[in-house]
Structure formats: structure tokens, C-alpha cells
Amino acid sequence: MAEPLVYLDGEFKPKSQAAINVFDHGFLYGDGLFEGIRAYNGRVFLCREHLDRFYDGANCLAIKLPLAKKEMREVLYESLKRNGLRDAYIRLIATRGVGDLGLSPLKCAGRGSIICIAASITLYPDEFYRTGMKIITSAVQRSHPECLNPRVKSLNYLSNILAKIEAINNGYEEAIMLNHRGEVAECTGDNLFIVKNGIVKTPPPSAVILEGCTRNCVIRVARKSRIEVREETLARFDVYTADELFLTGTAAELIPVVEADGRSIGSGKPGPVTLDLLAKFRRFIKAYRDPGV
Ligand code: PXG
């Protein structure tokens, strides 16, 4: 089988030759950002939303992207095409670029690298959707927004990785992360929702979350079918006493959770609102047409 082709600074290179300079500050310092995007049936799902977040993040980190949004969108589609993929997971990365060993970005070439990897997607086991996941709360907090704001999908994911390690070491797949105020923020790679008395609730961006493209899409899909959604501060109490709990993310789509910190959530099975929203979200995906940027 031919090697996958990776986009690197204007060229498509075989995976084994797509290498990055060890002096790139993306490698030396995590100085860069990324997006995890899905393609369904040859369409880049929520393309505009992902690119908006990518460019906002780059702006926040003062990284000047060498391509306009429209050109970046072409890179995503070309990556699919060159790899013969219609359903895929796409990883888009921008780095600060090659510099010296000092922190200063001023020593970097001025233009960072753009990398795009399109791979076939590893789906979550179907069992997760039927029986629901079990999660714990991690002792690792989201970083304070005045340090590194987690609203930027930066190449520094160490807090999330430490929380993920904690979950795995305890026999769980995912962990809830609290913010610096002790409020529920999100999970390591997914946003969190509860359902209480028929109302869907999720922490607001001010709770120090990555504003997930899936999260925002699920909110729109729910509201369109007249399900009330509130962006509200949540405590662990709200999670434990919820009727239903679910997570959203590009890879997971919308996944039910049936246990948190040893407390059974609602009936202990994926709830009706969750399953209804999952079905509606999947219908939305099927009907999705990429409007461009
Ligand atoms: N919160 C965080 C912290 C994330 O990293 C989401 C929420 C969901 O956002 P989207 O836009 O995907 O709905 C993410 C997603 C993984 C993985 O392997 C997940 C993410 C990044 C890299 C890997 O689960 N981000």
C-alpha cells in the first residue's frame, strides 16, 4: 500500500519523509496550535468553525499564518483527495517555526510550518454509545486563563495528558477537569453536558473551556428542535445529581456517560435526551454541506 501523504509547507510528502526541524519552536516549546477535524463523505465537517478557531488561536499566540483561510481550506480538501479518503480524521498544525534555543519567537524564521495529516478515523467502540462511559474527576486543573488560556488549542496539552493518565491509571477513559475556581470545565478532549429536568446544560466559555465545534453544533441542533439549552456554571454536585450526562468532541461525536466518580448518573443507562440528541446530531452530519469560509 502506498504511504499516506502529509502536507508540509506547500508540499505533499510521504509520511516517512514528512519531518520537522528539531529547532522548530513547536517542538522545543509547544509553541504552536492545532485542530482536530472530521470529514464525512468527502465533506470537511464544520470546516468554517474549525478554521475560525484555528485563526483566532494563531492570532492570540501572535503566530502569523502563511495561508489565507480559503487556501487553508484547500489544504484540507487536497489532503483528503491525495489520500483517497472520504471519511477521515484531519490534524491541522501550525508551529512558530525554526528558531534558536532561546524562548524568543523573534529569532524564529518569521513564518511557521503548516502541517496537515489526513488519516482514516478510529471510531469509538459501539459499546460506548449503547452502554455509556464511566469517568472520574481529575486532580489536574485547567490552567488559569491568564496563564495559558485553554480556549487556544495550543500544542501544549500537558495538563490534559496528565489528567488522561490519571483516568487511565484508575481504569477510566476520560476525566472531568475543574477550572481554577473548582467549577466543572470539561473533559481532557471533550466538552461536558448534563440534562436536568429536560433542560440541557453545559459550562459557558468563561468556565475556561475549549469551545468545541461539536459542542456549539449540538447546542444549535438541540435549540432548533426546541430543546432548552443553558450555558451555566456547573459544580460536581450538578454532575452527580444530573438525570443524564454526555460528552461531545470531534472524535467521540456525542457520547453518553453513565457514571461519574463512582456515582451512577440518572438511571445508570444512556438517557432519552442524550440518545435523541445523538440521533439528531447524526442526521445533521448526513445533511451537512460545507458552506466554505
Ligand atoms: N475540549 C478539549 C480540551 C479538546 O481538546 C474538545 C473539547 C472538543 O472540541 P471539538 O471542537 O472537537 O468538538 C477537545 C477536542 C482526542 C483528541 O484524541 C481531542 C482533541 C484534540 C486532540 C485529540 O480525543 N480535542
PDB file of C-alpha atoms and ligand atoms in Angstrom:
ATOM      1  CA  MET A   1       0.000   0.000   0.000  1.00  0.00           C
ATOM      2  CA  ALA A   2       1.237   3.494  -0.809  1.00  0.00           C
ATOM      3  CA  GLU A   3       2.386   5.604   2.100  1.00  0.00           C
ATOM      4  CA  PRO A   4      -0.009   8.285   3.373  1.00  0.00           C
ATOM      5  CA  LEU A   5       0.823  11.767   2.103  1.00  0.00           C
ATOM      6  CA  VAL A   6       1.320  14.565   4.590  1.00  0.00           C
ATOM      7  CA  TYR A   7       1.084  18.250   3.697  1.00  0.00           C
ATOM      8  CA  LEU A   8       4.136  20.165   4.906  1.00  0.00           C
ATOM      9  CA  ASP A   9       4.663  23.798   3.910  1.00  0.00           C
ATOM     10  CA  GLY A  10       3.239  23.644   0.437  1.00  0.00           C
ATOM     11  CA  GLU A  11       4.251  20.091  -0.481  1.00  0.00           C
ATOM     12  CA  PHE A  12       2.730  16.651  -0.034  1.00  0.00           C
ATOM     13  CA  LYS A  13       5.370  14.250   1.275  1.00  0.00           C
ATOM     14  CA  PRO A  14       5.232  10.530   2.063  1.00  0.00           C
ATOM     15  CA  LYS A  15       4.659  10.030   5.805  1.00  0.00           C
ATOM     16  CA  SER A  16       8.223   8.701   6.349  1.00  0.00           C
ATOM     17  CA  GLN A  17       9.711  11.859   4.829  1.00  0.00           C
ATOM     18  CA  ALA A  18       7.406  14.427   6.420  1.00  0.00           C
ATOM     19  CA  ALA A  19       9.837  15.632   9.073  1.00  0.00           C
ATOM     20  CA  ILE A  20      10.063  18.782  11.132  1.00  0.00           C
ATOM     21  CA  ASN A  21      13.251  20.596  12.142  1.00  0.00           C
ATOM     22  CA  VAL A  22      14.263  19.923  15.782  1.00  0.00           C
ATOM     23  CA  PHE A  23      14.809  23.684  16.219  1.00  0.00           C
ATOM     24  CA  ASP A  24      11.163  24.398  15.410  1.00  0.00           C
ATOM     25  CA  HIS A  25       9.695  26.069  18.486  1.00  0.00           C
ATOM     26  CA  GLY A  26       6.580  23.956  18.069  1.00  0.00           C
ATOM     27  CA  PHE A  27       8.789  21.029  19.084  1.00  0.00           C
ATOM     28  CA  LEU A  28      11.094  22.831  21.520  1.00  0.00           C
ATOM     29  CA  TYR A  29       8.377  24.710  23.423  1.00  0.00           C
ATOM     30  CA  GLY A  30       4.954  23.522  22.304  1.00  0.00           C
ATOM     31  CA  ASP A  31       4.831  26.900  20.579  1.00  0.00           C
ATOM     32  CA  GLY A  32       2.074  26.330  18.065  1.00  0.00           C
ATOM     33  CA  LEU A  33      -1.502  25.177  17.746  1.00  0.00           C
ATOM     34  CA  PHE A  34      -3.647  22.514  16.178  1.00  0.00           C
ATOM     35  CA  GLU A  35      -7.111  21.429  15.110  1.00  0.00           C
ATOM     36  CA  GLY A  36      -8.725  18.001  15.048  1.00  0.00           C
ATOM     37  CA  ILE A  37     -11.285  17.910  12.259  1.00  0.00           C
ATOM     38  CA  ARG A  38     -13.532  15.210  10.776  1.00  0.00           C
ATOM     39  CA  ALA A  39     -14.543  14.611   7.215  1.00  0.00           C
ATOM     40  CA  TYR A  40     -17.722  12.735   6.471  1.00  0.00           C
ATOM     41  CA  ASN A  41     -18.473  11.553   2.960  1.00  0.00           C
ATOM     42  CA  GLY A  42     -15.836  13.820   1.441  1.00  0.00           C
ATOM     43  CA  ARG A  43     -17.010  16.951   3.259  1.00  0.00           C
ATOM     44  CA  VAL A  44     -14.944  18.665   5.914  1.00  0.00           C
ATOM     45  CA  PHE A  45     -17.415  18.847   8.807  1.00  0.00           C
ATOM     46  CA  LEU A  46     -17.747  22.291  10.436  1.00  0.00           C
ATOM     47  CA  CYS A  47     -14.838  23.462   8.294  1.00  0.00           C
ATOM     48  CA  ARG A  48     -15.502  27.161   8.805  1.00  0.00           C
ATOM     49  CA  GLU A  49     -15.851  26.790  12.581  1.00  0.00           C
ATOM     50  CA  HIS A  50     -12.576  24.854  12.876  1.00  0.00           C
ATOM     51  CA  LEU A  51     -10.714  27.341  10.687  1.00  0.00           C
ATOM     52  CA  ASP A  52     -12.145  30.301  12.615  1.00  0.00           C
ATOM     53  CA  ARG A  53     -10.924  28.750  15.872  1.00  0.00           C
ATOM     54  CA  PHE A  54      -7.520  27.995  14.309  1.00  0.00           C
ATOM     55  CA  TYR A  55      -7.046  31.576  13.097  1.00  0.00           C
ATOM     56  CA  ASP A  56      -8.315  33.036  16.395  1.00  0.00           C
ATOM     57  CA  GLY A  57      -5.860  30.839  18.278  1.00  0.00           C
ATOM     58  CA  ALA A  58      -2.995  31.842  15.991  1.00  0.00           C
ATOM     59  CA  ASN A  59      -3.885  35.484  16.487  1.00  0.00           C
ATOM     60  CA  CYS A  60      -3.929  35.014  20.256  1.00  0.00           C
ATOM     61  CA  LEU A  61      -0.461  33.399  20.157  1.00  0.00           C
ATOM     62  CA  ALA A  62       0.761  36.074  17.702  1.00  0.00           C
ATOM     63  CA  ILE A  63       1.583  33.439  15.093  1.00  0.00           C
ATOM     64  CA  LYS A  64       1.171  34.728  11.565  1.00  0.00           C
ATOM     65  CA  LEU A  65      -0.286  32.018   9.394  1.00  0.00           C
ATOM     66  CA  PRO A  66       1.196  31.958   5.887  1.00  0.00           C
ATOM     67  CA  LEU A  67      -2.086  30.989   4.195  1.00  0.00           C
ATOM     68  CA  ALA A  68      -5.440  32.700   3.921  1.00  0.00           C
ATOM     69  CA  LYS A  69      -8.424  30.767   5.299  1.00  0.00           C
ATOM     70  CA  LYS A  70      -9.553  29.879   1.824  1.00  0.00           C
ATOM     71  CA  GLU A  71      -6.156  28.400   0.970  1.00  0.00           C
ATOM     72  CA  MET A  72      -6.071  26.521   4.278  1.00  0.00           C
ATOM     73  CA  ARG A  73      -9.453  25.029   3.399  1.00  0.00           C
ATOM     74  CA  GLU A  74      -7.983  23.877   0.073  1.00  0.00           C
ATOM     75  CA  VAL A  75      -5.163  22.148   2.004  1.00  0.00           C
ATOM     76  CA  LEU A  76      -7.768  20.191   4.000  1.00  0.00           C
ATOM     77  CA  TYR A  77      -9.628  19.035   0.881  1.00  0.00           C
ATOM     78  CA  GLU A  78      -6.431  18.314  -1.040  1.00  0.00           C
ATOM     79  CA  SER A  79      -5.195  16.182   1.887  1.00  0.00           C
ATOM     80  CA  LEU A  80      -8.356  14.096   1.642  1.00  0.00           C
ATOM     81  CA  LYS A  81      -8.053  13.801  -2.120  1.00  0.00           C
ATOM     82  CA  ARG A  82      -4.371  12.839  -2.193  1.00  0.00           C
ATOM     83  CA  ASN A  83      -5.015  10.104   0.364  1.00  0.00           C
ATOM     84  CA  GLY A  84      -8.200   8.824  -1.263  1.00  0.00           C
ATOM     85  CA  LEU A  85     -10.192   9.479   1.915  1.00  0.00           C
ATOM     86  CA  ARG A  86     -13.853  10.445   2.277  1.00  0.00           C
ATOM     87  CA  ASP A  87     -14.313   9.671   5.978  1.00  0.00           C
ATOM     88  CA  ALA A  88     -11.293  10.842   7.886  1.00  0.00           C
ATOM     89  CA  TYR A  89      -9.708  12.496  10.855  1.00  0.00           C
ATOM     90  CA  ILE A  90      -7.689  15.548   9.840  1.00  0.00           C
ATOM     91  CA  ARG A  91      -4.988  17.041  12.031  1.00  0.00           C
ATOM     92  CA  LEU A  92      -4.013  20.589  11.110  1.00  0.00           C
ATOM     93  CA  ILE A  93      -0.967  22.035  12.859  1.00  0.00           C
ATOM     94  CA  ALA A  94       0.811  25.386  12.815  1.00  0.00           C
ATOM     95  CA  THR A  95       4.139  25.919  14.526  1.00  0.00           C
ATOM     96  CA  ARG A  96       6.053  29.091  15.393  1.00  0.00           C
ATOM     97  CA  GLY A  97       8.847  27.897  13.100  1.00  0.00           C
ATOM     98  CA  VAL A  98      12.566  27.309  13.278  1.00  0.00           C
ATOM     99  CA  GLY A  99      14.460  29.432  15.808  1.00  0.00           C
ATOM    100  CA  ASP A 100      17.396  29.024  18.153  1.00  0.00           C
ATOM    101  CA  LEU A 101      17.402  27.503  21.636  1.00  0.00           C
ATOM    102  CA  GLY A 102      16.149  30.700  23.255  1.00  0.00           C
ATOM    103  CA  LEU A 103      12.486  31.337  24.010  1.00  0.00           C
ATOM    104  CA  SER A 104      12.200  34.413  21.869  1.00  0.00           C
ATOM    105  CA  PRO A 105       9.916  33.997  18.894  1.00  0.00           C
ATOM    106  CA  LEU A 106      11.761  36.921  17.292  1.00  0.00           C
ATOM    107  CA  LYS A 107      14.580  34.502  16.455  1.00  0.00           C
ATOM    108  CA  CYS A 108      12.197  32.285  14.516  1.00  0.00           C
ATOM    109  CA  ALA A 109      12.151  32.450  10.751  1.00  0.00           C
ATOM    110  CA  GLY A 110       9.031  34.634  10.865  1.00  0.00           C
ATOM    111  CA  ARG A 111       6.856  32.035   9.243  1.00  0.00           C
ATOM    112  CA  GLY A 112       5.964  28.836  10.978  1.00  0.00           C
ATOM    113  CA  SER A 113       5.248  25.463   9.447  1.00  0.00           C
ATOM    114  CA  ILE A 114       1.827  24.286   8.388  1.00  0.00           C
ATOM    115  CA  ILE A 115       1.256  20.553   8.598  1.00  0.00           C
ATOM    116  CA  CYS A 116      -1.859  18.645   7.614  1.00  0.00           C
ATOM    117  CA  ILE A 117      -2.298  14.936   8.247  1.00  0.00           C
ATOM    118  CA  ALA A 118      -5.378  13.109   6.995  1.00  0.00           C
ATOM    119  CA  ALA A 119      -5.879   9.637   8.416  1.00  0.00           C
ATOM    120  CA  SER A 120      -8.626   7.084   8.481  1.00  0.00           C
ATOM    121  CA  ILE A 121     -10.583   7.503  11.659  1.00  0.00           C
ATOM    122  CA  THR A 122     -10.540   5.092  14.599  1.00  0.00           C
ATOM    123  CA  LEU A 123     -14.091   5.109  15.815  1.00  0.00           C
ATOM    124  CA  TYR A 124     -15.003   4.706  19.467  1.00  0.00           C
ATOM    125  CA  PRO A 125     -16.327   1.200  20.236  1.00  0.00           C
ATOM    126  CA  ASP A 126     -20.045   0.994  19.524  1.00  0.00           C
ATOM    127  CA  GLU A 127     -20.493  -0.344  23.045  1.00  0.00           C
ATOM    128  CA  PHE A 128     -19.665   3.111  24.464  1.00  0.00           C
ATOM    129  CA  TYR A 129     -22.740   4.554  22.746  1.00  0.00           C
ATOM    130  CA  ARG A 130     -25.002   1.699  23.848  1.00  0.00           C
ATOM    131  CA  THR A 131     -23.882   1.327  27.461  1.00  0.00           C
ATOM    132  CA  GLY A 132     -22.230   4.696  28.159  1.00  0.00           C
ATOM    133  CA  MET A 133     -18.837   5.624  29.555  1.00  0.00           C
ATOM    134  CA  LYS A 134     -17.658   5.880  33.138  1.00  0.00           C
ATOM    135  CA  ILE A 135     -15.499   8.847  34.081  1.00  0.00           C
ATOM    136  CA  ILE A 136     -13.729  10.357  37.086  1.00  0.00           C
ATOM    137  CA  THR A 137     -12.726  13.874  38.131  1.00  0.00           C
ATOM    138  CA  SER A 138      -9.030  14.566  37.771  1.00  0.00           C
ATOM    139  CA  ALA A 139      -6.941  16.379  40.371  1.00  0.00           C
ATOM    140  CA  VAL A 140      -5.301  18.255  37.456  1.00  0.00           C
ATOM    141  CA  GLN A 141      -6.985  21.621  36.966  1.00  0.00           C
ATOM    142  CA  ARG A 142      -7.393  23.533  33.721  1.00  0.00           C
ATOM    143  CA  SER A 143      -4.647  26.119  33.574  1.00  0.00           C
ATOM    144  CA  HIS A 144      -5.639  29.600  34.725  1.00  0.00           C
ATOM    145  CA  PRO A 145      -6.891  31.625  31.734  1.00  0.00           C
ATOM    146  CA  GLU A 146      -4.328  34.324  32.454  1.00  0.00           C
ATOM    147  CA  CYS A 147      -1.538  31.753  32.083  1.00  0.00           C
ATOM    148  CA  LEU A 148      -2.282  29.730  29.005  1.00  0.00           C
ATOM    149  CA  ASN A 149      -5.907  30.118  28.063  1.00  0.00           C
ATOM    150  CA  PRO A 150      -7.269  26.654  27.228  1.00  0.00           C
ATOM    151  CA  ARG A 151      -9.540  28.381  24.688  1.00  0.00           C
ATOM    152  CA  VAL A 152      -6.476  28.221  22.438  1.00  0.00           C
ATOM    153  CA  LYS A 153      -5.947  24.711  21.103  1.00  0.00           C
ATOM    154  CA  SER A 154      -2.212  25.035  21.607  1.00  0.00           C
ATOM    155  CA  LEU A 155       0.458  22.391  21.139  1.00  0.00           C
ATOM    156  CA  ASN A 156       0.830  22.345  24.919  1.00  0.00           C
ATOM    157  CA  TYR A 157      -1.681  19.728  26.042  1.00  0.00           C
ATOM    158  CA  LEU A 158       0.262  18.549  29.071  1.00  0.00           C
ATOM    159  CA  SER A 159      -2.453  19.275  31.680  1.00  0.00           C
ATOM    160  CA  ASN A 160      -4.936  17.322  29.595  1.00  0.00           C
ATOM    161  CA  ILE A 161      -2.440  14.497  29.148  1.00  0.00           C
ATOM    162  CA  LEU A 162      -1.742  14.359  32.894  1.00  0.00           C
ATOM    163  CA  ALA A 163      -5.482  14.195  33.567  1.00  0.00           C
ATOM    164  CA  LYS A 164      -5.844  11.485  30.924  1.00  0.00           C
ATOM    165  CA  ILE A 165      -3.030   9.484  32.573  1.00  0.00           C
ATOM    166  CA  GLU A 166      -4.878   9.769  35.876  1.00  0.00           C
ATOM    167  CA  ALA A 167      -8.060   8.462  34.258  1.00  0.00           C
ATOM    168  CA  ILE A 168      -6.262   5.559  32.562  1.00  0.00           C
ATOM    169  CA  ASN A 169      -4.333   4.619  35.724  1.00  0.00           C
ATOM    170  CA  ASN A 170      -7.651   4.350  37.514  1.00  0.00           C
ATOM    171  CA  GLY A 171      -9.247   2.262  34.764  1.00  0.00           C
ATOM    172  CA  TYR A 172     -11.267   5.047  33.071  1.00  0.00           C
ATOM    173  CA  GLU A 173     -11.273   6.513  29.584  1.00  0.00           C
ATOM    174  CA  GLU A 174     -11.963  10.153  30.353  1.00  0.00           C
ATOM    175  CA  ALA A 175     -11.629  12.626  33.208  1.00  0.00           C
ATOM    176  CA  ILE A 176     -13.505  15.773  34.168  1.00  0.00           C
ATOM    177  CA  MET A 177     -11.231  18.769  34.656  1.00  0.00           C
ATOM    178  CA  LEU A 178     -12.202  21.584  37.024  1.00  0.00           C
ATOM    179  CA  ASN A 179     -11.169  25.185  36.490  1.00  0.00           C
ATOM    180  CA  HIS A 180      -9.187  27.378  38.893  1.00  0.00           C
ATOM    181  CA  ARG A 181     -12.429  28.176  40.747  1.00  0.00           C
ATOM    182  CA  GLY A 182     -13.257  24.499  41.220  1.00  0.00           C
ATOM    183  CA  GLU A 183     -16.125  24.609  38.722  1.00  0.00           C
ATOM    184  CA  VAL A 184     -16.647  21.906  36.129  1.00  0.00           C
ATOM    185  CA  ALA A 185     -14.903  22.933  32.923  1.00  0.00           C
ATOM    186  CA  GLU A 186     -14.740  19.995  30.510  1.00  0.00           C
ATOM    187  CA  CYS A 187     -13.025  16.653  29.944  1.00  0.00           C
ATOM    188  CA  THR A 188      -9.500  16.135  28.596  1.00  0.00           C
ATOM    189  CA  GLY A 189     -10.633  16.044  24.951  1.00  0.00           C
ATOM    190  CA  ASP A 190     -14.388  16.576  25.087  1.00  0.00           C
ATOM    191  CA  ASN A 191     -16.930  19.108  26.297  1.00  0.00           C
ATOM    192  CA  LEU A 192     -19.392  18.129  29.010  1.00  0.00           C
ATOM    193  CA  PHE A 193     -23.191  18.420  29.102  1.00  0.00           C
ATOM    194  CA  ILE A 194     -25.768  17.451  31.706  1.00  0.00           C
ATOM    195  CA  VAL A 195     -29.529  17.068  31.364  1.00  0.00           C
ATOM    196  CA  LYS A 196     -31.653  18.060  34.356  1.00  0.00           C
ATOM    197  CA  ASN A 197     -35.458  18.122  34.275  1.00  0.00           C
ATOM    198  CA  GLY A 198     -35.428  18.170  30.478  1.00  0.00           C
ATOM    199  CA  ILE A 199     -33.038  21.134  30.268  1.00  0.00           C
ATOM    200  CA  VAL A 200     -29.621  20.653  28.690  1.00  0.00           C
ATOM    201  CA  LYS A 201     -26.819  22.488  30.495  1.00  0.00           C
ATOM    202  CA  THR A 202     -23.160  22.994  29.672  1.00  0.00           C
ATOM    203  CA  PRO A 203     -20.439  25.248  31.143  1.00  0.00           C
ATOM    204  CA  PRO A 204     -20.015  28.623  29.374  1.00  0.00           C
ATOM    205  CA  PRO A 205     -16.716  29.629  27.696  1.00  0.00           C
ATOM    206  CA  SER A 206     -15.937  31.672  30.839  1.00  0.00           C
ATOM    207  CA  ALA A 207     -15.642  28.364  32.736  1.00  0.00           C
ATOM    208  CA  VAL A 208     -12.290  28.037  30.888  1.00  0.00           C
ATOM    209  CA  ILE A 209     -13.169  25.514  28.237  1.00  0.00           C
ATOM    210  CA  LEU A 210     -12.145  24.877  24.705  1.00  0.00           C
ATOM    211  CA  GLU A 211     -15.259  25.993  22.878  1.00  0.00           C
ATOM    212  CA  GLY A 212     -15.783  22.748  20.997  1.00  0.00           C
ATOM    213  CA  CYS A 213     -17.082  22.885  17.437  1.00  0.00           C
ATOM    214  CA  THR A 214     -19.140  19.784  18.238  1.00  0.00           C
ATOM    215  CA  ARG A 215     -20.402  21.454  21.442  1.00  0.00           C
ATOM    216  CA  ASN A 216     -21.586  24.523  19.553  1.00  0.00           C
ATOM    217  CA  CYS A 217     -23.157  22.389  16.829  1.00  0.00           C
ATOM    218  CA  VAL A 218     -25.019  20.191  19.350  1.00  0.00           C
ATOM    219  CA  ILE A 219     -26.334  23.334  21.078  1.00  0.00           C
ATOM    220  CA  ARG A 220     -27.663  24.613  17.729  1.00  0.00           C
ATOM    221  CA  VAL A 221     -29.197  21.239  16.809  1.00  0.00           C
ATOM    222  CA  ALA A 222     -30.895  20.989  20.223  1.00  0.00           C
ATOM    223  CA  ARG A 223     -32.269  24.542  20.141  1.00  0.00           C
ATOM    224  CA  LYS A 224     -33.555  24.030  16.608  1.00  0.00           C
ATOM    225  CA  SER A 225     -35.692  21.177  17.868  1.00  0.00           C
ATOM    226  CA  ARG A 226     -36.871  23.278  20.801  1.00  0.00           C
ATOM    227  CA  ILE A 227     -34.837  21.559  23.479  1.00  0.00           C
ATOM    228  CA  GLU A 228     -33.821  24.208  26.004  1.00  0.00           C
ATOM    229  CA  VAL A 229     -30.046  24.630  26.361  1.00  0.00           C
ATOM    230  CA  ARG A 230     -28.414  26.786  29.018  1.00  0.00           C
ATOM    231  CA  GLU A 231     -24.754  27.712  29.287  1.00  0.00           C
ATOM    232  CA  GLU A 232     -24.418  27.652  33.044  1.00  0.00           C
ATOM    233  CA  THR A 233     -21.765  27.243  35.719  1.00  0.00           C
ATOM    234  CA  LEU A 234     -21.755  23.640  36.897  1.00  0.00           C
ATOM    235  CA  ALA A 235     -20.364  22.135  40.091  1.00  0.00           C
ATOM    236  CA  ARG A 236     -19.584  18.469  40.639  1.00  0.00           C
ATOM    237  CA  PHE A 237     -22.864  18.388  42.592  1.00  0.00           C
ATOM    238  CA  ASP A 238     -24.707  19.150  39.327  1.00  0.00           C
ATOM    239  CA  VAL A 239     -22.889  16.334  37.569  1.00  0.00           C
ATOM    240  CA  TYR A 240     -23.625  13.772  40.294  1.00  0.00           C
ATOM    241  CA  THR A 241     -27.308  14.720  40.504  1.00  0.00           C
ATOM    242  CA  ALA A 242     -27.911  15.029  36.754  1.00  0.00           C
ATOM    243  CA  ASP A 243     -30.580  12.948  35.036  1.00  0.00           C
ATOM    244  CA  GLU A 244     -28.216  12.430  32.115  1.00  0.00           C
ATOM    245  CA  LEU A 245     -24.630  13.205  31.265  1.00  0.00           C
ATOM    246  CA  PHE A 246     -22.869  13.227  27.901  1.00  0.00           C
ATOM    247  CA  LEU A 247     -19.668  14.442  26.224  1.00  0.00           C
ATOM    248  CA  THR A 248     -19.093  15.958  22.806  1.00  0.00           C
ATOM    249  CA  GLY A 249     -15.998  16.062  20.629  1.00  0.00           C
ATOM    250  CA  THR A 250     -14.853  15.664  17.057  1.00  0.00           C
ATOM    251  CA  ALA A 251     -13.754  12.061  17.572  1.00  0.00           C
ATOM    252  CA  ALA A 252     -16.460  10.981  20.029  1.00  0.00           C
ATOM    253  CA  GLU A 253     -19.334  12.920  18.392  1.00  0.00           C
ATOM    254  CA  LEU A 254     -21.796  12.693  21.308  1.00  0.00           C
ATOM    255  CA  ILE A 255     -21.145  10.008  23.879  1.00  0.00           C
ATOM    256  CA  PRO A 256     -23.307   9.078  26.888  1.00  0.00           C
ATOM    257  CA  VAL A 257     -21.754   8.891  30.374  1.00  0.00           C
ATOM    258  CA  VAL A 258     -23.433   6.717  32.998  1.00  0.00           C
ATOM    259  CA  GLU A 259     -21.111   7.047  35.969  1.00  0.00           C
ATOM    260  CA  ALA A 260     -19.009   9.880  37.414  1.00  0.00           C
ATOM    261  CA  ASP A 261     -16.705   9.440  40.421  1.00  0.00           C
ATOM    262  CA  GLY A 262     -18.497   6.223  41.346  1.00  0.00           C
ATOM    263  CA  ARG A 263     -21.948   7.877  41.310  1.00  0.00           C
ATOM    264  CA  SER A 264     -24.470   6.383  38.955  1.00  0.00           C
ATOM    265  CA  ILE A 265     -25.990   9.086  36.732  1.00  0.00           C
ATOM    266  CA  GLY A 266     -29.784   9.005  36.407  1.00  0.00           C
ATOM    267  CA  SER A 267     -30.937   5.510  35.540  1.00  0.00           C
ATOM    268  CA  GLY A 268     -27.348   4.332  35.023  1.00  0.00           C
ATOM    269  CA  LYS A 269     -28.080   3.926  31.313  1.00  0.00           C
ATOM    270  CA  PRO A 270     -27.772   6.368  28.383  1.00  0.00           C
ATOM    271  CA  GLY A 271     -30.745   8.714  28.806  1.00  0.00           C
ATOM    272  CA  PRO A 272     -33.530   9.551  26.331  1.00  0.00           C
ATOM    273  CA  VAL A 273     -32.487  13.181  25.717  1.00  0.00           C
ATOM    274  CA  THR A 274     -28.895  12.088  25.070  1.00  0.00           C
ATOM    275  CA  LEU A 275     -29.928   9.382  22.597  1.00  0.00           C
ATOM    276  CA  ASP A 276     -32.389  11.715  20.878  1.00  0.00           C
ATOM    277  CA  LEU A 277     -29.672  14.373  20.504  1.00  0.00           C
ATOM    278  CA  LEU A 278     -27.187  11.785  19.211  1.00  0.00           C
ATOM    279  CA  ALA A 279     -29.684  10.707  16.524  1.00  0.00           C
ATOM    280  CA  LYS A 280     -30.408  14.350  15.608  1.00  0.00           C
ATOM    281  CA  PHE A 281     -26.704  15.188  15.501  1.00  0.00           C
ATOM    282  CA  ARG A 282     -26.026  12.223  13.205  1.00  0.00           C
ATOM    283  CA  ARG A 283     -28.844  13.360  10.914  1.00  0.00           C
ATOM    284  CA  PHE A 284     -27.298  16.835  10.874  1.00  0.00           C
ATOM    285  CA  ILE A 285     -23.929  15.316   9.858  1.00  0.00           C
ATOM    286  CA  LYS A 286     -25.584  13.377   6.999  1.00  0.00           C
ATOM    287  CA  ALA A 287     -27.258  16.500   5.649  1.00  0.00           C
ATOM    288  CA  TYR A 288     -24.187  18.731   6.157  1.00  0.00           C
ATOM    289  CA  ARG A 289     -22.939  20.805   3.226  1.00  0.00           C
ATOM    290  CA  ASP A 290     -19.720  22.739   3.727  1.00  0.00           C
ATOM    291  CA  PRO A 291     -20.637  26.407   3.090  1.00  0.00           C
ATOM    292  CA  GLY A 292     -16.998  27.451   2.535  1.00  0.00           C
ATOM    293  CA  VAL A 293     -15.114  30.080   4.510  1.00  0.00           C
TER     294      VAL A 293
HETATM  295  N1  PXG B   1     -12.191  20.137  24.897  1.00  0.00           N
HETATM  296  C1  PXG B   1     -10.880  19.869  24.687  1.00  0.00           C
HETATM  297  C2  PXG B   1      -9.908  20.199  25.744  1.00  0.00           C
HETATM  298  C3  PXG B   1     -10.474  19.286  23.479  1.00  0.00           C
HETATM  299  O1  PXG B   1      -9.185  19.051  23.263  1.00  0.00           O
HETATM  300  C4  PXG B   1     -12.792  19.282  22.765  1.00  0.00           C
HETATM  301  C5  PXG B   1     -13.129  19.864  23.972  1.00  0.00           C
HETATM  302  C6  PXG B   1     -13.864  19.081  21.751  1.00  0.00           C
HETATM  303  O2  PXG B   1     -13.756  20.038  20.728  1.00  0.00           O
HETATM  304  P1  PXG B   1     -14.321  19.765  19.257  1.00  0.00           P
HETATM  305  O3  PXG B   1     -14.064  21.006  18.513  1.00  0.00           O
HETATM  306  O4  PXG B   1     -13.537  18.583  18.746  1.00  0.00           O
HETATM  307  O5  PXG B   1     -15.742  19.434  19.391  1.00  0.00           O
HETATM  308  C7  PXG B   1     -11.454  18.950  22.500  1.00  0.00           C
HETATM  309  C8  PXG B   1     -11.093  18.216  21.254  1.00  0.00           C
HETATM  310  C9  PXG B   1      -8.649  13.055  21.221  1.00  0.00           C
HETATM  311  C10 PXG B   1      -8.369  14.490  20.928  1.00  0.00           C
HETATM  312  O6  PXG B   1      -7.844  12.207  20.779  1.00  0.00           O
HETATM  313  C11 PXG B   1      -9.296  15.514  21.167  1.00  0.00           C
HETATM  314  C12 PXG B   1      -8.961  16.832  20.876  1.00  0.00           C
HETATM  315  C13 PXG B   1      -7.726  17.068  20.400  1.00  0.00           C
HETATM  316  C14 PXG B   1      -6.851  16.060  20.176  1.00  0.00           C
HETATM  317  C15 PXG B   1      -7.144  14.759  20.413  1.00  0.00           C
HETATM  318  O7  PXG B   1      -9.645  12.751  21.862  1.00  0.00           O
HETATM  319  N2  PXG B   1      -9.725  17.979  21.062  1.00  0.00           N
END
